mmCIF file of C-alpha atoms and ligand atoms in Angstrom:
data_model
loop_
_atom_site.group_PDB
_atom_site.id
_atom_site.type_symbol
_atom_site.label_atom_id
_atom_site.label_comp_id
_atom_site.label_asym_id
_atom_site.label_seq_id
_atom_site.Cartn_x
_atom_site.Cartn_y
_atom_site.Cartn_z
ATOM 1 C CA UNK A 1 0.000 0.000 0.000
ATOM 2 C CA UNK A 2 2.558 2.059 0.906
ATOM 3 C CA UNK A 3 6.612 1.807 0.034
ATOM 4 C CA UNK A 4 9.201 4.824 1.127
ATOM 5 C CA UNK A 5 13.062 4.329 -0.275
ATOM 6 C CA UNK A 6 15.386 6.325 1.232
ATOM 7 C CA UNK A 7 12.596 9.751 1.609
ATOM 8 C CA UNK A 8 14.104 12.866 2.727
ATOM 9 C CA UNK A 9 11.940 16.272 2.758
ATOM 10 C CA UNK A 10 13.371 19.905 3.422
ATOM 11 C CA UNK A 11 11.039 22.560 4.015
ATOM 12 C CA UNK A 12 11.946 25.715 1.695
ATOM 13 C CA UNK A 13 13.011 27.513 5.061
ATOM 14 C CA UNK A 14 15.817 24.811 4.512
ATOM 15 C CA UNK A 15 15.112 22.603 7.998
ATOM 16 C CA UNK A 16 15.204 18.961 7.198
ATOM 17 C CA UNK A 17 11.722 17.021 8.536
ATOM 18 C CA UNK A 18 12.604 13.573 7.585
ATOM 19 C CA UNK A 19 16.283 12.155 7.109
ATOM 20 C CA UNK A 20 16.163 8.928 5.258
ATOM 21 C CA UNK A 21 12.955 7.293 5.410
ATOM 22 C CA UNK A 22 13.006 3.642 4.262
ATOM 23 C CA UNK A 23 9.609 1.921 5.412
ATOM 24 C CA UNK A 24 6.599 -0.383 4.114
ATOM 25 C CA UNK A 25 3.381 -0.681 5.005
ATOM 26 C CA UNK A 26 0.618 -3.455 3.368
ATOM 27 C CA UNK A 27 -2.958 -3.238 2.942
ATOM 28 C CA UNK A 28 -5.088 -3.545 5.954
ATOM 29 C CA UNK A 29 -2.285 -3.378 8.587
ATOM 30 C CA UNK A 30 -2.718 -0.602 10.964
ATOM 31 C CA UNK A 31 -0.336 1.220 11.839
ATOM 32 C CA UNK A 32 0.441 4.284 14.591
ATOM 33 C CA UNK A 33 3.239 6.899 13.811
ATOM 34 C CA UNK A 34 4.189 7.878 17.037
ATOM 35 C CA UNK A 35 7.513 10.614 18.613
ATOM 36 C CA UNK A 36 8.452 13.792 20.039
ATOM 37 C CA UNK A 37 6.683 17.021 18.335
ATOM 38 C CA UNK A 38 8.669 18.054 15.768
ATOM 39 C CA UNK A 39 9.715 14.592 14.803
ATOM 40 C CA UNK A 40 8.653 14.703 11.577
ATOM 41 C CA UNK A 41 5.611 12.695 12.265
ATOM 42 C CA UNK A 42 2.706 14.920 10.193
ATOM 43 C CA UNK A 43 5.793 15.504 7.431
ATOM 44 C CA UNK A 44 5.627 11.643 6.882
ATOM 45 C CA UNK A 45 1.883 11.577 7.009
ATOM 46 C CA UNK A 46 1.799 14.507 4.336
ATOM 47 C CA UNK A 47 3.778 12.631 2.327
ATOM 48 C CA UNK A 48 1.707 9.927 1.717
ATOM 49 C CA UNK A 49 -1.520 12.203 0.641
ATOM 50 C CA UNK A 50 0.950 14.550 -1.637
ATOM 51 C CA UNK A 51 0.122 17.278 0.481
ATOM 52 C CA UNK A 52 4.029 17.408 0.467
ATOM 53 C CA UNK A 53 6.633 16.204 -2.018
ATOM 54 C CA UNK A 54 9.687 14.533 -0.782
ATOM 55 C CA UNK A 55 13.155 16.086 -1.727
ATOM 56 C CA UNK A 56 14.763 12.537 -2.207
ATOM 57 C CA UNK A 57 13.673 9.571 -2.273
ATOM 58 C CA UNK A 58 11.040 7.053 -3.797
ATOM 59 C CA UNK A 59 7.114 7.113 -2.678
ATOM 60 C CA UNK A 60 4.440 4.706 -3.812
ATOM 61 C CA UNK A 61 1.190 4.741 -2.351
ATOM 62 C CA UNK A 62 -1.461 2.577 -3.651
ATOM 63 C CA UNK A 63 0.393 2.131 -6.826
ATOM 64 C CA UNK A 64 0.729 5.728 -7.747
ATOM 65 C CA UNK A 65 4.542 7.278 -7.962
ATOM 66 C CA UNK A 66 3.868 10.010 -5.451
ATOM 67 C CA UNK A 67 7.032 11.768 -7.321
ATOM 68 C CA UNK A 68 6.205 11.953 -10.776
ATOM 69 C CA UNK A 69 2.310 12.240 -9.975
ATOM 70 C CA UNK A 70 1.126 15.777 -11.741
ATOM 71 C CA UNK A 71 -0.791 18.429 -9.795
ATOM 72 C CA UNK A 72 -3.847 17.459 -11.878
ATOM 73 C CA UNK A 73 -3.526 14.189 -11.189
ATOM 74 C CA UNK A 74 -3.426 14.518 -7.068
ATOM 75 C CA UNK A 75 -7.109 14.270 -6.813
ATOM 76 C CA UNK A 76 -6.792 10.429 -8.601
ATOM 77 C CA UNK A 77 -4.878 9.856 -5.396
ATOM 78 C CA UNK A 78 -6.741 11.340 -3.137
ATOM 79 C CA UNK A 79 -10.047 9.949 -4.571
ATOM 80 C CA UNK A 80 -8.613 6.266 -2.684
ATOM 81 C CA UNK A 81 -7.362 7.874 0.503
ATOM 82 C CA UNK A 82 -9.694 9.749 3.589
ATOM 83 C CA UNK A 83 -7.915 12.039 5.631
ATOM 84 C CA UNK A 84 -8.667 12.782 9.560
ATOM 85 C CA UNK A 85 -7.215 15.640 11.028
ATOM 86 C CA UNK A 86 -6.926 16.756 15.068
ATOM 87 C CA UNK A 87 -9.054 19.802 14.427
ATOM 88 C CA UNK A 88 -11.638 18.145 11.824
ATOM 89 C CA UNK A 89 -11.418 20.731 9.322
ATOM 90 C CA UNK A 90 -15.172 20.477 8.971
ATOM 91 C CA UNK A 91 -16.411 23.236 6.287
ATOM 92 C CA UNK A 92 -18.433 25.446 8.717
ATOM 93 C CA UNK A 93 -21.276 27.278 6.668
ATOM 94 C CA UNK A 94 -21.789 23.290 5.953
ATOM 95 C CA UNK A 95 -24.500 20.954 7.666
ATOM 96 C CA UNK A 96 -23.105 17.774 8.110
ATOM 97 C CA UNK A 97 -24.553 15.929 5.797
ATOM 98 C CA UNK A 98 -23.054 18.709 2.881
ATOM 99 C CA UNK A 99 -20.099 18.255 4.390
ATOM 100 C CA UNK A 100 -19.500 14.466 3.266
ATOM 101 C CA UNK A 101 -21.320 15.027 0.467
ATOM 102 C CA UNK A 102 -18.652 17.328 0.111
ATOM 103 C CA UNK A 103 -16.407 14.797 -0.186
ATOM 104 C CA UNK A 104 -17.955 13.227 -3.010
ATOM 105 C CA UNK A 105 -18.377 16.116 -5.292
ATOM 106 C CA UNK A 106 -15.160 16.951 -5.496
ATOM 107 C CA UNK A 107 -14.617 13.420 -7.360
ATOM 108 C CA UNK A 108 -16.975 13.908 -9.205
ATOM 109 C CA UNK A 109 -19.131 11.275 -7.787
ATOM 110 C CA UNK A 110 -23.003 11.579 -9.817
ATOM 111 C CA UNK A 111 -25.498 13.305 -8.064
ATOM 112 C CA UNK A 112 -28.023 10.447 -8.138
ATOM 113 C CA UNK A 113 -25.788 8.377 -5.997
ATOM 114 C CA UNK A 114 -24.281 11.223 -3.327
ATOM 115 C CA UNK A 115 -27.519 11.231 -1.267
ATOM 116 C CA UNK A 116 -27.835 7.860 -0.269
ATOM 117 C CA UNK A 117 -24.084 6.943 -0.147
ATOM 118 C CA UNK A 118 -23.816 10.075 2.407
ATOM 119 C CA UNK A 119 -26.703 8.759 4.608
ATOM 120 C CA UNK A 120 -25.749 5.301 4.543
ATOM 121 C CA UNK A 121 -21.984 7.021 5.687
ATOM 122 C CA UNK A 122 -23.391 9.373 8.482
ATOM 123 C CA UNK A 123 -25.333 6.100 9.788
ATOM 124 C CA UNK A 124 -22.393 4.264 9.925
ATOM 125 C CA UNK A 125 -21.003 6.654 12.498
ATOM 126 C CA UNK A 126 -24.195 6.589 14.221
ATOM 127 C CA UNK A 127 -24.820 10.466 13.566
ATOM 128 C CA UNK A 128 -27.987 9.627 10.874
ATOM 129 C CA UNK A 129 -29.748 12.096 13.166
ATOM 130 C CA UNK A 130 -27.767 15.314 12.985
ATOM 131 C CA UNK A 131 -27.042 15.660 9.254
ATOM 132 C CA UNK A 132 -28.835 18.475 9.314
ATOM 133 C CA UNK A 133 -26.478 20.530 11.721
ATOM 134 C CA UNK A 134 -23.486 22.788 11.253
ATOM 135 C CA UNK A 135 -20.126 21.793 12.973
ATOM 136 C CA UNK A 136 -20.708 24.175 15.307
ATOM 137 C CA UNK A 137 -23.957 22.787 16.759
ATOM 138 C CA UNK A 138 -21.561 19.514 17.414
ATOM 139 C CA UNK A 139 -19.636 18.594 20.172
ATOM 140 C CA UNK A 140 -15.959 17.983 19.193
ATOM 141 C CA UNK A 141 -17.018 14.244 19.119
ATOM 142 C CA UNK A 142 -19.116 14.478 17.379
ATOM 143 C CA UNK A 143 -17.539 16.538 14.764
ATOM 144 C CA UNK A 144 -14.541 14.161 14.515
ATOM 145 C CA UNK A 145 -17.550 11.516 13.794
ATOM 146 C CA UNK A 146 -18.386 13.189 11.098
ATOM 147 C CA UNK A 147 -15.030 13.989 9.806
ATOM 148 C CA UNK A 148 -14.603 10.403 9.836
ATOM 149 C CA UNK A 149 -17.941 9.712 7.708
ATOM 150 C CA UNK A 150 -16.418 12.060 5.107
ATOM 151 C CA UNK A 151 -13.289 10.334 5.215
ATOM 152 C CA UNK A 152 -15.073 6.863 4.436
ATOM 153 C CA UNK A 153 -17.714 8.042 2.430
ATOM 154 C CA UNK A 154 -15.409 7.127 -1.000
ATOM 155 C CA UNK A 155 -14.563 3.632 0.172
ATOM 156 C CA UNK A 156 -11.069 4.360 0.453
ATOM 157 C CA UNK A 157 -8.482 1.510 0.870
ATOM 158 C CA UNK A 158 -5.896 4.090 2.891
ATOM 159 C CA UNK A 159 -7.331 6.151 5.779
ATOM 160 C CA UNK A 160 -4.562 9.079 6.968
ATOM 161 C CA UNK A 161 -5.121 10.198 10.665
ATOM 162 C CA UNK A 162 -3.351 13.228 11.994
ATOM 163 C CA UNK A 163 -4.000 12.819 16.109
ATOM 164 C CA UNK A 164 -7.460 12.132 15.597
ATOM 165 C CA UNK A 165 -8.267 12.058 19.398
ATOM 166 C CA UNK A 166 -6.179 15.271 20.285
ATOM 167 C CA UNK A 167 -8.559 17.229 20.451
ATOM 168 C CA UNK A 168 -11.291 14.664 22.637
ATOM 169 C CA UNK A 169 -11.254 13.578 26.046
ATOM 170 C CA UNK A 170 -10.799 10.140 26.538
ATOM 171 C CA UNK A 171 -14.239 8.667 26.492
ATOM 172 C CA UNK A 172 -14.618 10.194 23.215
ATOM 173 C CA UNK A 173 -11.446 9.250 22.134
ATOM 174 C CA UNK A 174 -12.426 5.510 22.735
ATOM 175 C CA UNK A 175 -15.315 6.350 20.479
ATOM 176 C CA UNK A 176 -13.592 7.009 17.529
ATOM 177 C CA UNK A 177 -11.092 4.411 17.967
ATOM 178 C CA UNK A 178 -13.654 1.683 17.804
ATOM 179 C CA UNK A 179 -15.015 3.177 14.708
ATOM 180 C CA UNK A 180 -11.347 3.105 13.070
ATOM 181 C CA UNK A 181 -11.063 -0.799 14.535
ATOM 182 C CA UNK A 182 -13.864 -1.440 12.762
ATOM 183 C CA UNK A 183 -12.745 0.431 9.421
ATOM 184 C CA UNK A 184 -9.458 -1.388 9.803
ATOM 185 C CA UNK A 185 -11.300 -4.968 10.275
ATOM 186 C CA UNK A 186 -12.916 -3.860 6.701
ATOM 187 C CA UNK A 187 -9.486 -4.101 5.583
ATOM 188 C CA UNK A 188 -8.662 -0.794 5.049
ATOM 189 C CA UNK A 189 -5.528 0.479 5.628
ATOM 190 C CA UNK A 190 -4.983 2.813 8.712
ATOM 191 C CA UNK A 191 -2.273 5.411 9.201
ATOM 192 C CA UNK A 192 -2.509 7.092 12.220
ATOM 193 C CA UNK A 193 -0.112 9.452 14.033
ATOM 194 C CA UNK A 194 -0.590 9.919 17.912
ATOM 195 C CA UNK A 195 0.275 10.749 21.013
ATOM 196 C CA UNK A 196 -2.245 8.951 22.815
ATOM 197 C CA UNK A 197 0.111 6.972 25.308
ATOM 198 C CA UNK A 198 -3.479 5.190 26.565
ATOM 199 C CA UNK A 199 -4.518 3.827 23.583
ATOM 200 C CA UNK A 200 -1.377 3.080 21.713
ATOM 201 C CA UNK A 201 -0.602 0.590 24.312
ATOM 202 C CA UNK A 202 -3.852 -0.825 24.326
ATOM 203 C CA UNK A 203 -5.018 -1.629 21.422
ATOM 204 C CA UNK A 204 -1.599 -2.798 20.438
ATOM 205 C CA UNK A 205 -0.892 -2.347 16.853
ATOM 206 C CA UNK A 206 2.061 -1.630 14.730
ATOM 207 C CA UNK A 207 4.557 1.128 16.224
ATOM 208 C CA UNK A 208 6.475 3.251 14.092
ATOM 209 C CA UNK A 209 8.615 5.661 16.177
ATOM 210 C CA UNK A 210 9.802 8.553 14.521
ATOM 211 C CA UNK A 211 12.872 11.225 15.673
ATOM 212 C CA UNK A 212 14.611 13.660 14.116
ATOM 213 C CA UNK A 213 13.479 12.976 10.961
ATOM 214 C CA UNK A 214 13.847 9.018 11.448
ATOM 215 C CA UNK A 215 12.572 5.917 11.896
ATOM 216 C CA UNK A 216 14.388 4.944 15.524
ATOM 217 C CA UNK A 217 11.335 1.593 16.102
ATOM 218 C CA UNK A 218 9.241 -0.255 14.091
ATOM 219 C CA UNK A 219 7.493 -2.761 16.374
ATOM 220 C CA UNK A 220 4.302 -5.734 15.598
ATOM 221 C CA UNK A 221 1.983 -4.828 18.452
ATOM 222 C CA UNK A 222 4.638 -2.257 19.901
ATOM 223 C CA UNK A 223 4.202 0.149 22.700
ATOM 224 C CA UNK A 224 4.106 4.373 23.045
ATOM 225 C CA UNK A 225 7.592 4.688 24.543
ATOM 226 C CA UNK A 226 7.675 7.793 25.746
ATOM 227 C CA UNK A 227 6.580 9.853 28.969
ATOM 228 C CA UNK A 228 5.109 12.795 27.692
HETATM 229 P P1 ADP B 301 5.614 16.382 14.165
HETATM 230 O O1 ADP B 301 4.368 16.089 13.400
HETATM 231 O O2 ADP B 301 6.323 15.141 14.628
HETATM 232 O O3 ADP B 301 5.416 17.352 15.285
HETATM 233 P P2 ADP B 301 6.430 17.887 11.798
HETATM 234 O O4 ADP B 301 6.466 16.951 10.643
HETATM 235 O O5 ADP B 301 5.254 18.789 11.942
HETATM 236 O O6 ADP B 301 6.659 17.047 13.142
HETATM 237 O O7 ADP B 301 7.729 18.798 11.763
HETATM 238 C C1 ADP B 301 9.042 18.275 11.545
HETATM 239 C C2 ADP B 301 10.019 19.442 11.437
HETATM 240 O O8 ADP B 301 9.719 20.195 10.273
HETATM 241 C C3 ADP B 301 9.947 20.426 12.597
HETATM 242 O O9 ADP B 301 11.232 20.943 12.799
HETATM 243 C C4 ADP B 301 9.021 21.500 12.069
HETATM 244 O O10 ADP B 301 9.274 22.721 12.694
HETATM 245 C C5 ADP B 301 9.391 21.528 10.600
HETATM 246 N N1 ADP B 301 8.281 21.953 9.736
HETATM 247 C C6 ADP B 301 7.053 21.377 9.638
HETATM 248 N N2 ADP B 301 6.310 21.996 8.708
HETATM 249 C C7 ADP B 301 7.078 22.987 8.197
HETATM 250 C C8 ADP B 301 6.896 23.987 7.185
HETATM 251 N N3 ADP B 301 5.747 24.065 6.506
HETATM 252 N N4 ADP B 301 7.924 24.830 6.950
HETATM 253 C C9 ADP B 301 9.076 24.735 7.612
HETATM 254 N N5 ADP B 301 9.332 23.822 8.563
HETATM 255 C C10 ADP B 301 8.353 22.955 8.852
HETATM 256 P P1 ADP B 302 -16.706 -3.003 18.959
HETATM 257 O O1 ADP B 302 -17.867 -2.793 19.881
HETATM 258 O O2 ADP B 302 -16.792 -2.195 17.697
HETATM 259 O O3 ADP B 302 -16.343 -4.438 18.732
HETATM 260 P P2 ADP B 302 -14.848 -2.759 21.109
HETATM 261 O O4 ADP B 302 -15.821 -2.457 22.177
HETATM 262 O O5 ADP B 302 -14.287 -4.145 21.026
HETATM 263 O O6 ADP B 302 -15.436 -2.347 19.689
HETATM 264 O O7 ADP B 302 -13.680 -1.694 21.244
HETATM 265 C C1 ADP B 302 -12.620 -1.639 20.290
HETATM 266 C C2 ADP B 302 -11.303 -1.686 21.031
HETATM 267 O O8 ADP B 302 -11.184 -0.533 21.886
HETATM 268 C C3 ADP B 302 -11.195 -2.912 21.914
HETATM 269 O O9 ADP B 302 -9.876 -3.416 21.823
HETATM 270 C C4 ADP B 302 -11.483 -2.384 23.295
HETATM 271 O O10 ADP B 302 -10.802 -3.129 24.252
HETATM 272 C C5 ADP B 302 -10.972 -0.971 23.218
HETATM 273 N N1 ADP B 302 -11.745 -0.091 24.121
HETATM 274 C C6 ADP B 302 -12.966 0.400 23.919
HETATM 275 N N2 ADP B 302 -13.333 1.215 24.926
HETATM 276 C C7 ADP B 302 -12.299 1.219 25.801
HETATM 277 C C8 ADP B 302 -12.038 1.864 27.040
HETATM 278 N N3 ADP B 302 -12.918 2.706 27.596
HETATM 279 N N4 ADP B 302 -10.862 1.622 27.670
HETATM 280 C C9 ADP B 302 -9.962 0.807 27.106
HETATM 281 N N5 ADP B 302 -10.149 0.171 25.933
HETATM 282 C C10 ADP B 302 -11.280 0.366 25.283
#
């Protein structure tokens, strides 16, 4: 699903965020990214959705040269890979239910099938019954619910998590880890950077531990690691 060779990324400020990143990952393992801030962990998350381009190196992620891939051709990429992010980045003049429809149109996804793929997608996160409310008439749980029914909505076979529970107290954290177990038992593909000590160790999954721009662990059912 995804294959780095040798990746190295310098901001145009000229700091270095990753130094040398050699790493696999196959369909339907999940996987958390974890370090100190400024590790490089969201740098090597980036990578993977082409929100960055490496400097060096060779990136494939669900078969598509991340390298050579042409500005016009980011949204093919995209179209197979949902994105989470710690603050949601839910569109806020958007009910919820426009918000994963969202999603869709920007694929280009037919009208006539948008409605009932974004219902069927808002009841899978058990929110069926707000889709008619802005962001901010959700709690942050909720939001992140929703984020997470846009992020499915497409059937991706990659999803890309940027410390989904950072923003949620633990309860709700819980919350939206069982709905990524159960998108990972699906077998799709989870990439998720955190620094959720709790959950990390456990529901034990793969570790990758990233500092100063490299991989320093790479564990089967690892653990956190660190104290913070
Ligand atoms: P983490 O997610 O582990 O906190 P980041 O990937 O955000 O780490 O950052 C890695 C390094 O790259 C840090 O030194 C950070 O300051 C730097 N960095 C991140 N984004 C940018 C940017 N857009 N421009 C310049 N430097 C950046
Ligand atoms: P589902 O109901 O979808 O099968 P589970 O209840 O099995 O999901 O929860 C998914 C994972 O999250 C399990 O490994 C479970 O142990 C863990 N989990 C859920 N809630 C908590 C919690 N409050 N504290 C610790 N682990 C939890």
């Amino acid at each position: 699903m995804i294959e780095m060779q040798d990746v190295w990324k310098q901001y145009p400020n000229g700091t270095w965020a990753l130094n040398g990143i050699s790493v696999r990952i196959g369909k339907g393992e999940f996987v958390y990214v974890v370090g100190p801030s400024g590790a490089g962990k969201s740098t090597f998350i980036k990578l993977m959705y082409r929100e960055e381009r490496p400097t060096k190196g060779h990136l494939f992620v669900n078969g598509f040269n991340i390298e050579r891939l042409k500005d016009r051709k980011v949204p093919l990429l995209r179209r197979h890979i949902g994105v989470v992010f710690q603050d949601f980045k839910l569109l806020p003049n958007l009910t919820a239910a426009e918000n994963v429809a969202f999603a869709l149109e920007v694929i280009g996804t037919p009208k006539k099938y948008i409605r009932r793929r974004v219902k069927d997608a808002l009841e899978w996160v058990g929110l069926a019954d707000k889709a008619d409310l802005r962001p901010a008439q959700l709690s942050g749980g909720e939001q992140q619910r929703i984020a997470v029914a846009r992020a499915i909505v497409n059937n991706p076979q990659l999803i890309i998590a940027d410390e989904p529970t950072g923003n949620l107290d633990p309860d709700t954290s819980w919350g939206i880890m069982k709905l990524f177990q159960r998108i990972n038992d699906r077998g799709t593909t989870i990439v998720m950077a955190t620094h959720n000590r709790e959950i990390v160790n456990t529901l034990r999954k793969r570790v990758i531990a990233i500092e100063a721009g490299c991989i320093v662990r790479d564990e089967d059912k690892g653990m956190y690691g660190y104290d913070d």
